[in-house]
CSV table of C-alpha atoms in Angstrom, one decimal:
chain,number,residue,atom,x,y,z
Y,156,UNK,CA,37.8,26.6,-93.1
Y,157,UNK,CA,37.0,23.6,-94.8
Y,158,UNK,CA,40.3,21.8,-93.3
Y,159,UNK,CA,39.1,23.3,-89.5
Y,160,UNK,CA,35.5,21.5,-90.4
Y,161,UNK,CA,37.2,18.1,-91.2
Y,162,UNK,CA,39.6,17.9,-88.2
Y,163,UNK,CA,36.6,19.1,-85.7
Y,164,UNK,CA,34.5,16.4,-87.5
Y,165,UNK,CA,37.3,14.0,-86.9
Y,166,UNK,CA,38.0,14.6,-83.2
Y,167,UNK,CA,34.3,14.3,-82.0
Y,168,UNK,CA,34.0,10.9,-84.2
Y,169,UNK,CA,36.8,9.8,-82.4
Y,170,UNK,CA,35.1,11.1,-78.8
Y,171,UNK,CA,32.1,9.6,-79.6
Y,172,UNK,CA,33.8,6.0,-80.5
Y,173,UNK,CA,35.7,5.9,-77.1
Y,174,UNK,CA,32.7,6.8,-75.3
Y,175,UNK,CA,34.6,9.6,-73.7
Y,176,UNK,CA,32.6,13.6,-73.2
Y,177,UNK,CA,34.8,16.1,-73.5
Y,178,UNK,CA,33.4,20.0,-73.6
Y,179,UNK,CA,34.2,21.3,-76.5
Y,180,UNK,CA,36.0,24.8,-76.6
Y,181,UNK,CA,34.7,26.9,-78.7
Y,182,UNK,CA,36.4,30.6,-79.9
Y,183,UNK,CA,34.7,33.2,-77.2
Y,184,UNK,CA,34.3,36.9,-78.3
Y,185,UNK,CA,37.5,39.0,-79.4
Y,186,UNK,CA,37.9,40.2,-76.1
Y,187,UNK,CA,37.4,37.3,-73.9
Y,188,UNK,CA,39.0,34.1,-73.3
Y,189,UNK,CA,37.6,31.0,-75.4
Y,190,UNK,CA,34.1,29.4,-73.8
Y,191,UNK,CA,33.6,25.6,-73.1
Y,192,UNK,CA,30.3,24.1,-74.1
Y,193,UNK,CA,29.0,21.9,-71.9
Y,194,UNK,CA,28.6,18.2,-73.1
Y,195,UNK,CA,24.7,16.9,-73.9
Y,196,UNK,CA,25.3,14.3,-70.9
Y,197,UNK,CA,26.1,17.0,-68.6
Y,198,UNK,CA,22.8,18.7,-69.9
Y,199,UNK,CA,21.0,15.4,-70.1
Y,200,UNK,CA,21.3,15.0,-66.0
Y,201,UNK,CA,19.4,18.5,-65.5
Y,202,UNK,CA,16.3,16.5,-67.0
Y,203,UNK,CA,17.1,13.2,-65.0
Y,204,UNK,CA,17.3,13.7,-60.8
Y,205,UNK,CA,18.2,10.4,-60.3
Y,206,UNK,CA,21.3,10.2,-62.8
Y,207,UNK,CA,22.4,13.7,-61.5
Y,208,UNK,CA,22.2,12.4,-57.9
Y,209,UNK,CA,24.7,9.6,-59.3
Y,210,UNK,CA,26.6,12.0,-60.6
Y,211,UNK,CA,27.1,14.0,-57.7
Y,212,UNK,CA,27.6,11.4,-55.2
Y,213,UNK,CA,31.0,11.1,-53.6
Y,214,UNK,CA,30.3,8.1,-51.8
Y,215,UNK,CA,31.5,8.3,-48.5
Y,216,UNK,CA,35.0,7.7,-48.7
Y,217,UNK,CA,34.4,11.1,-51.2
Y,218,UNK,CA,36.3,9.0,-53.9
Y,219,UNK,CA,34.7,10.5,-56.7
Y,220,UNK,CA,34.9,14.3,-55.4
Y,221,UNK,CA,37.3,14.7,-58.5
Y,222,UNK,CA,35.1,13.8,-60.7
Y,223,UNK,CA,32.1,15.9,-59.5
Y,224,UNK,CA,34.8,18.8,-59.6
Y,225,UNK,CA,35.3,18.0,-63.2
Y,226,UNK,CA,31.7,17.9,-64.1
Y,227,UNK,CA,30.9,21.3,-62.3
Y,228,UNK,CA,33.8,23.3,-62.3
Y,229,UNK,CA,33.7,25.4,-65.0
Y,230,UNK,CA,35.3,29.0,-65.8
Y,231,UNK,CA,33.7,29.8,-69.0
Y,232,UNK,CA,31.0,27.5,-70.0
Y,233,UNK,CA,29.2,29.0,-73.5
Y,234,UNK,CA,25.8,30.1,-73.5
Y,235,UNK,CA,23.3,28.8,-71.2
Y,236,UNK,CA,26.2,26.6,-69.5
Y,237,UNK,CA,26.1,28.3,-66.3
Y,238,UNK,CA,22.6,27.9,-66.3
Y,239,UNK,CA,22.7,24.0,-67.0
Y,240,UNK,CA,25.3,23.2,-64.2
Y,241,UNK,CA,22.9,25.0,-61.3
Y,242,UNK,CA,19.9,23.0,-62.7
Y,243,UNK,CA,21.9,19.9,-62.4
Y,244,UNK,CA,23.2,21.0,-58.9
Y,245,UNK,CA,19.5,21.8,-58.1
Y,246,UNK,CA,17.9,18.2,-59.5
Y,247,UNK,CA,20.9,16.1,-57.8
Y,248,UNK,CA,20.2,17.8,-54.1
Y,249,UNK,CA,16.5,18.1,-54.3
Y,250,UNK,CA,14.0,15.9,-52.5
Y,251,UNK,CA,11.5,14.2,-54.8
Y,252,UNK,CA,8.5,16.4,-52.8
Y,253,UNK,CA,8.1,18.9,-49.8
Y,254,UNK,CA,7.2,15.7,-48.1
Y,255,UNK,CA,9.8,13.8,-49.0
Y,256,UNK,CA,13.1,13.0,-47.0
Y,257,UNK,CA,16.6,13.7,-48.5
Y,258,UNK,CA,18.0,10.5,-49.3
Y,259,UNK,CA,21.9,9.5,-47.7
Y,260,UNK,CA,22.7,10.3,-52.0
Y,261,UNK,CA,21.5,13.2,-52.2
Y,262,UNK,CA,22.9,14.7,-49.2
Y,263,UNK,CA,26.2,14.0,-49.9
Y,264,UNK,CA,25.6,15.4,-53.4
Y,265,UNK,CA,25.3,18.6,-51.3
Y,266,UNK,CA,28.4,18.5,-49.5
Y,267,UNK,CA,30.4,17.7,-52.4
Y,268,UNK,CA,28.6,20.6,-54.6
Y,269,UNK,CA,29.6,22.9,-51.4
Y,270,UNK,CA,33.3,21.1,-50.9
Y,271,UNK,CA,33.9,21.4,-55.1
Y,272,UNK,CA,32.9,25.2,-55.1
Y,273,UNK,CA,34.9,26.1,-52.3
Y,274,UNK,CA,36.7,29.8,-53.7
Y,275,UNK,CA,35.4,28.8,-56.9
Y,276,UNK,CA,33.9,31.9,-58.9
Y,277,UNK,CA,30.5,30.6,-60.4
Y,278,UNK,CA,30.2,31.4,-63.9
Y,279,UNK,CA,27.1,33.4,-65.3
Y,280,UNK,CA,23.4,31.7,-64.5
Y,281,UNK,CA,24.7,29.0,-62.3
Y,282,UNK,CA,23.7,30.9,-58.3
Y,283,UNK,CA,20.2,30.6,-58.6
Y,284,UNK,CA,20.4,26.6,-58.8
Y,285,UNK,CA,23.3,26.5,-56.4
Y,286,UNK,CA,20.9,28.3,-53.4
Y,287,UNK,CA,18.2,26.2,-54.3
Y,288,UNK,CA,20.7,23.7,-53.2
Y,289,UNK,CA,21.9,25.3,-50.1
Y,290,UNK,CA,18.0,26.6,-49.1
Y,291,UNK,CA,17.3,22.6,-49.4
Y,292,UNK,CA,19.5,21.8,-46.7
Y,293,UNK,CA,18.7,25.1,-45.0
Y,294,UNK,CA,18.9,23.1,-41.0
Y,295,UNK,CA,22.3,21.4,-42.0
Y,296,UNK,CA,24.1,24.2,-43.3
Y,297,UNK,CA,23.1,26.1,-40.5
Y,298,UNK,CA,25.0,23.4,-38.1
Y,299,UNK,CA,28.2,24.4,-39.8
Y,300,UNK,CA,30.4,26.4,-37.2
Y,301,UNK,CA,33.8,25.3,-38.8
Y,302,UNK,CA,35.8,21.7,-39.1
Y,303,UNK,CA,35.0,18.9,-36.8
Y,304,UNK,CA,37.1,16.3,-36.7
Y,305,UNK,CA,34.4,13.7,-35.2
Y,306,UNK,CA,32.5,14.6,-38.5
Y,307,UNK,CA,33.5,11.3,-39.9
Y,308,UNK,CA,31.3,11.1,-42.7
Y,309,UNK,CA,30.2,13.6,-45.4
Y,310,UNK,CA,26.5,13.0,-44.1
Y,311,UNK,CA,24.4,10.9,-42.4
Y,312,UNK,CA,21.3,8.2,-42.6
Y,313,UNK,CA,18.7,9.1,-40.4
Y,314,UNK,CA,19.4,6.7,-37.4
Y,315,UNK,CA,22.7,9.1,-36.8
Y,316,UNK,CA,20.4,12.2,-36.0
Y,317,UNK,CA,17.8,10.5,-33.8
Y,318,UNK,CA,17.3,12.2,-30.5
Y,319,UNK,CA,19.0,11.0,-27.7
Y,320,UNK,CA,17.6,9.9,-24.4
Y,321,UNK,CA,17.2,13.8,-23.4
Y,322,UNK,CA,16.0,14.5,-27.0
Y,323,UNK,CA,19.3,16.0,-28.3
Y,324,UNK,CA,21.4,15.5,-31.4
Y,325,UNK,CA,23.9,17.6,-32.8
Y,326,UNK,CA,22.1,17.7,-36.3
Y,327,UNK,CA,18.9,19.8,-34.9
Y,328,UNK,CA,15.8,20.3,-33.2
Y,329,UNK,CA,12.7,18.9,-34.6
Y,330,UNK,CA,13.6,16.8,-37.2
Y,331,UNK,CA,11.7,14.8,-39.8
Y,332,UNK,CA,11.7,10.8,-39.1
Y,333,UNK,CA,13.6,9.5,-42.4
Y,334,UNK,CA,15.8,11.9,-42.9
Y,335,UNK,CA,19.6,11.9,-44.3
Y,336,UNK,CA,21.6,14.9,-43.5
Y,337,UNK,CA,24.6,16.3,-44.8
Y,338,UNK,CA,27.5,16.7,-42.3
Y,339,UNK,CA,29.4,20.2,-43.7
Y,340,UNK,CA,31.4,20.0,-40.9
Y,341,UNK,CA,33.3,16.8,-42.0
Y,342,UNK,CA,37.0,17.8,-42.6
Y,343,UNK,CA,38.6,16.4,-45.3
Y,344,UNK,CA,38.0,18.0,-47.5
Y,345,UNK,CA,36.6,21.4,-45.8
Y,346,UNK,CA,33.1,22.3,-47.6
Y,347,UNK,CA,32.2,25.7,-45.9
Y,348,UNK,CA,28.9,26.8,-46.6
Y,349,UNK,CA,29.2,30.4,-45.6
Y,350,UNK,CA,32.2,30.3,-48.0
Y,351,UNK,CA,29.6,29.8,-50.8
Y,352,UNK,CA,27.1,31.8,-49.4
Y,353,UNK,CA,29.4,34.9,-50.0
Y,354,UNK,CA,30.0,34.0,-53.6
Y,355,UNK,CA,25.9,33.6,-54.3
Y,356,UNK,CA,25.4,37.0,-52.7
Y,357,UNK,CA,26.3,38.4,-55.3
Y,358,UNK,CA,23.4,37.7,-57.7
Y,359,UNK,CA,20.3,39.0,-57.0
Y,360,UNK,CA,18.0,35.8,-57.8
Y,361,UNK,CA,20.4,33.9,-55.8
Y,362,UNK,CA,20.5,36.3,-52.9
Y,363,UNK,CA,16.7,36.3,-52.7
Y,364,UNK,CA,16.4,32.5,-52.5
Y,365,UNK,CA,18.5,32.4,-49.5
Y,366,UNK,CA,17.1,34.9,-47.4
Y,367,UNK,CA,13.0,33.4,-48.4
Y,368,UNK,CA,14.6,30.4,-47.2
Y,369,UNK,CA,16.4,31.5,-43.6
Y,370,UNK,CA,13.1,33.5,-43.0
Y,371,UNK,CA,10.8,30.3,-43.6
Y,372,UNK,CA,13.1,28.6,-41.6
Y,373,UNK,CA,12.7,31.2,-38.7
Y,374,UNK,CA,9.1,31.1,-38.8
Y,375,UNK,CA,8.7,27.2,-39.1
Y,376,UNK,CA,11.3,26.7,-36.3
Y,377,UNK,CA,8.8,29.1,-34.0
Y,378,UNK,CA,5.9,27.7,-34.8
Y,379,UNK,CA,7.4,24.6,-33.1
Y,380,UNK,CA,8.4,26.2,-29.7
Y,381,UNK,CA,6.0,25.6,-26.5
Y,382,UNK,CA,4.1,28.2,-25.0
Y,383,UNK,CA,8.0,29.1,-22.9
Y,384,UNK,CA,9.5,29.4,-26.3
Y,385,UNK,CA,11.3,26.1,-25.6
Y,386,UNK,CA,12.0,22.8,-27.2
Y,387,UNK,CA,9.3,20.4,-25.4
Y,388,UNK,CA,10.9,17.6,-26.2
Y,389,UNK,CA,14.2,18.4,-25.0
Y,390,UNK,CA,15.1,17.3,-21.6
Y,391,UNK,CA,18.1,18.3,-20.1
Y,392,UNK,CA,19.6,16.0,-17.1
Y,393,UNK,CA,21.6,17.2,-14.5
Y,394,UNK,CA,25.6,17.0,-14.9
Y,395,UNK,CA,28.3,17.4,-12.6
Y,396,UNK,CA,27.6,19.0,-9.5
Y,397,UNK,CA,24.1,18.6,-10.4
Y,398,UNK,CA,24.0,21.2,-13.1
Y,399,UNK,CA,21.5,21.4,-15.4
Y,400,UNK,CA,21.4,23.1,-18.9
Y,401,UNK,CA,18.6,25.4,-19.1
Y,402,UNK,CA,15.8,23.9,-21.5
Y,403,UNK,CA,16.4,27.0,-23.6
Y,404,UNK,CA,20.0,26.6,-24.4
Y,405,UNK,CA,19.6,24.8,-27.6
Y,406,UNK,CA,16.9,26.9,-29.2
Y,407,UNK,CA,18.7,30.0,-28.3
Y,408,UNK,CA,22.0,28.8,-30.1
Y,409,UNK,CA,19.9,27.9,-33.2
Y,410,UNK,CA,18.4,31.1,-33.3
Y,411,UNK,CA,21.5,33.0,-32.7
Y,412,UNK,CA,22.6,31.1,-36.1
Y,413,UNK,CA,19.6,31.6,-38.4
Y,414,UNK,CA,20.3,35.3,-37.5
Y,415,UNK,CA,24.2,35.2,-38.3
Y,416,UNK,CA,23.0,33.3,-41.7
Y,417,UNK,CA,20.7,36.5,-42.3
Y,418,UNK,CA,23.3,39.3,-41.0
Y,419,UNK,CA,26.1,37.5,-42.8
Y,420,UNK,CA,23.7,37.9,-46.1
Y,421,UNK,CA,22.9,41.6,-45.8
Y,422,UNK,CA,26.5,41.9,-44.4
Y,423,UNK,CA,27.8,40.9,-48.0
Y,424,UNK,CA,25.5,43.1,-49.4
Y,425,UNK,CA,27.1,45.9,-47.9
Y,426,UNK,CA,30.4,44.7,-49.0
Y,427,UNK,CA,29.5,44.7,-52.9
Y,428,UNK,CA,27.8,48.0,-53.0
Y,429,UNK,CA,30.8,49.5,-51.2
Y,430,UNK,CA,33.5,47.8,-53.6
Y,431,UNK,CA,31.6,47.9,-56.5
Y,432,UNK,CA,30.5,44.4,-57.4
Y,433,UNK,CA,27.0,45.2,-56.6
Y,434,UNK,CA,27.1,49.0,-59.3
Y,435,UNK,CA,23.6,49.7,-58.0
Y,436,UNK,CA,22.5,48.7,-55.1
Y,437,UNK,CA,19.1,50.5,-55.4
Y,438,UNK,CA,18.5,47.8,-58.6
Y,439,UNK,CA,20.2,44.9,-56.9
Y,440,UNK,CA,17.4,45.3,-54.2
Y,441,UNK,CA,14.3,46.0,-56.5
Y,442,UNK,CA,15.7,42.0,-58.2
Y,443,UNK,CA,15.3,41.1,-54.6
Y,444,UNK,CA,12.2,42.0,-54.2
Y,445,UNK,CA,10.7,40.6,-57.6
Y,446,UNK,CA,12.2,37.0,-56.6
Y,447,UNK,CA,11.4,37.1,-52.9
Y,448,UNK,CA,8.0,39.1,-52.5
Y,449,UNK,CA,6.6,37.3,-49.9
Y,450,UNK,CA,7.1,37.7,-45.6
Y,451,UNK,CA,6.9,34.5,-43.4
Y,452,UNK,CA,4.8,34.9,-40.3
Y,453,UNK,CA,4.6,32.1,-37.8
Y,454,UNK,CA,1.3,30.3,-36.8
Y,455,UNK,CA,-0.5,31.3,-34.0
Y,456,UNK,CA,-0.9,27.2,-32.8
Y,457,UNK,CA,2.0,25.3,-31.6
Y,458,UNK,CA,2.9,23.0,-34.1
Y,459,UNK,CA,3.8,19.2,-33.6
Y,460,UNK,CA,4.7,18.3,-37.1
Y,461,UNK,CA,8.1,17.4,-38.1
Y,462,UNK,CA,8.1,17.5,-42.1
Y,463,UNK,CA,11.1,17.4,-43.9
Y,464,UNK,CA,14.0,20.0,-44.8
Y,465,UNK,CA,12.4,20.5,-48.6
Y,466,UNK,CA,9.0,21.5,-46.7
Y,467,UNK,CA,10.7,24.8,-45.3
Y,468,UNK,CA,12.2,26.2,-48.9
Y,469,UNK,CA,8.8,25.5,-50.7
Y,470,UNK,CA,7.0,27.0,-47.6
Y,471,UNK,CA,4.0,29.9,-49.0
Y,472,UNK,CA,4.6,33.7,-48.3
Y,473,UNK,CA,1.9,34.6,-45.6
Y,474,UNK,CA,1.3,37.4,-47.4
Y,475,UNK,CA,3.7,40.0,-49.6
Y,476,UNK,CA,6.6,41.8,-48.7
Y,477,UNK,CA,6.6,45.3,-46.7
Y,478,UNK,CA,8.6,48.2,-47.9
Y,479,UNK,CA,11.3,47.5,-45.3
Y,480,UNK,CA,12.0,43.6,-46.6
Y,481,UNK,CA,16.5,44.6,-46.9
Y,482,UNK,CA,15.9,45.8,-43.3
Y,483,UNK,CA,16.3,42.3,-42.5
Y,484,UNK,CA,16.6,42.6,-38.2
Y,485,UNK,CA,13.2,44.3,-38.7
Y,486,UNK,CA,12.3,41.6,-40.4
Y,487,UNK,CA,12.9,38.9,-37.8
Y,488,UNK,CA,12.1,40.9,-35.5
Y,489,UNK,CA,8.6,42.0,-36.5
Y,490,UNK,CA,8.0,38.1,-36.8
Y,491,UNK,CA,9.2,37.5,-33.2
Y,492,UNK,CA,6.7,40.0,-32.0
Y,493,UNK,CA,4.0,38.7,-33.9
Y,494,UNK,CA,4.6,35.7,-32.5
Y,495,UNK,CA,4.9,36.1,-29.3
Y,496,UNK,CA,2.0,38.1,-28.8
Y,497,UNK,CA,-0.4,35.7,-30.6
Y,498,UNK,CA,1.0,32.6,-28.4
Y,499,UNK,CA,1.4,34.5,-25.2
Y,500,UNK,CA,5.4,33.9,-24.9
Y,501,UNK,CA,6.2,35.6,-21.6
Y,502,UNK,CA,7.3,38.9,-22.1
Y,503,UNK,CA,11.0,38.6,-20.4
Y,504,UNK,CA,11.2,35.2,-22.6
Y,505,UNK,CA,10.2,36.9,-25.7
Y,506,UNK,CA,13.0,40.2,-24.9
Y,507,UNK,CA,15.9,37.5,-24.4
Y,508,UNK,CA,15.4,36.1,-27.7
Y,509,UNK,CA,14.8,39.7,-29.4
Y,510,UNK,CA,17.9,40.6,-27.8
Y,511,UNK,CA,19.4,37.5,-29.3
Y,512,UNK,CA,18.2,38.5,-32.3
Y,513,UNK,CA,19.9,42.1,-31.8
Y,514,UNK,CA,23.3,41.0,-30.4
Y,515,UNK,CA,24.3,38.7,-33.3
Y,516,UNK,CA,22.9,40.7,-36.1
Y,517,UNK,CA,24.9,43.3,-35.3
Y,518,UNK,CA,27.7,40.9,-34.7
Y,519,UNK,CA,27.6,39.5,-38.2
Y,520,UNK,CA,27.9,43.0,-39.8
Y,521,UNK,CA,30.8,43.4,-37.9
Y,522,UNK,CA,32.5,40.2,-38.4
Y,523,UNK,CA,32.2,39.1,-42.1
Y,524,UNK,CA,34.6,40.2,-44.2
């Protein structure tokens, strides 16, 4: 013992003099593998957004994706490691204030922490902070439909998503002035959100952050819609042979994919309490329901605002949860309603997008696998 003392003392004086951290592996239990402790700097940058944003940043050639891989990537971190690498996912992504932009930095500390935890099992502790991530960037995750080669950059400053001249842009409807966005659809390499999404579906806390987050989005992106349930400011022209996109084309594509976000989450759901990674899903729900008590209702004004992404995943409950919160088409769809009845949406407007709602629901339980 005393010889194993000496030679540990040895190597961390020589670490320390080269200026090199290294996680130290320490002897796990007698039936598991050995854990790795993660390095004070690593734990430091949970206490320090800006270093962790400096961390995390690729740049935009993504030359340092290796070493935000190195810094996250971790099978069997000791402790409270797990913990420590979603809080410094968490304080590298997040915007300074509900009312405060993303930065170009910090979104392309999002698309790396999605690209680096492709298939990547996340140790004990660390989902929670990685959904605060993803819920963060709740609009540009929900873009994501697979590779696109025109992606050319892992995001993008806010002059990239301005409006065009009929007040469209590929990154979303009604976004805030100022605002960087990550570009999850840039290919090389692939960084899939729903990927991730099916690997924090697993823990409860994490779960619940995610869906509070798509149904805050639901009801903020309503609240927005003119008294047609259409984007105002989108203006379609006419195209050959003097067709014409119908104003509603755009809002009823984004809907359809806030709802594949929420059927693909109760989809996985399914999935773990049929093959057993989810023992009890009568428990995993009750967790649910202690980290996510609240419902999002729409207002009953149009709203003109256009605050930024962070805004929508610190959005209030309007009130707490009903006893059907897991039923979560009822749960959209008891929103819709109220909704449309307090702004007067005509009624065959308001049954196209409930039967948007209904068709890809039902559509996501089927497809994810």
């Amino acid at each position: 013992m005393k010889r194993h003392r000496l030679l540990t003392s040895a190597v961390a004086l020589a670490l320390v003099t080269t200026g090199i951290t290294v996680p130290l592996v320490l002897a796990g239990s007698d039936d598991g593998p050995p854990c790795r402790g993660i390095p004070a700097a690593t734990r430091a940058l949970a206490e320090n957004p800006a270093a962790a944003t400096r961390a995390l940043d690729p740049g935009d050639d993504l030359r340092r994706l290796d070493a935000v891989r190195a810094l996250l990537v971790h099978e069997h971190p000791c402790g409270d490691g797990g913990e420590v690498l979603g809080e410094v996912v968490d304080a590298a992504t997040r915007a300074a204030g509900g009312d405060v932009p993303h930065t170009l930095a910090q979104a392309r500390a999002a698309f790396a922490v999605t690209a680096v935890l492709n298939d990547v099992e996340l140790p004990d502790g660390m989902a929670p902070g990685v959904a605060r991530m993803l819920a963060q960037y709740v609009v540009d995750h929900h873009r994501y439909l697979g590779i696109d080669d025109d992606a050319g950059l892992p995001a993008v400053p806010a002059e990239s998503a301005r409006p065009d001249g009929e007040g469209w842009t590929k990154y979303g409807r009604f976004l805030a002035p100022g605002e960087s966005h990550a570009d999850f659809a840039h290919a090389h390499p692939a960084a899939d959100p729903e990927g991730l999404l099916a690997e924090l579906a697993k823990d409860p806390q994490a779960f619940a952050i995610l869906y509070a987050a798509e149904r805050a989005w639901f009801a903020h992106y309503l609240e927005r819609l003119d008294g047609q349930g259409r984007d105002a400011g989108y203006h379609p022209k006419p195209g050959k042979g003097e067709y014409r996109s119908p104003q509603t084309s755009w809002v009823d594509s984004d809907i359809e994919h806030m709802t594949d976000r929420v059927g693909v989450l109760m989809a996985y759901r399914s999935i773990y309490a049929r093959n057993g990674t989810i023992p009890d899903v009568t428990a995993f729900d009750a967790a649910v329901r202690r980290y996510a008590p609240g419902v999002y209702l729409a207002g009953e004004e149009q709203v003109t605002s256009r605050p930024p992404m962070a805004s929508i995943a610190a959005r209030r409950p309007s009130g707490r949860a009903d006893e059907d919160l897991m039923d979560a088409r009822h749960q959209l769809n008891t929103v819709l309603d109220a909704w449309a009845a307090a702004r007067r949406i005509p009624a065959a407007r308001a049954t196209a997008l409930r039967q948007v709602i209904d068709n890809r629901y039902v559509r996501a339980l089927w497809m994810t696998r």
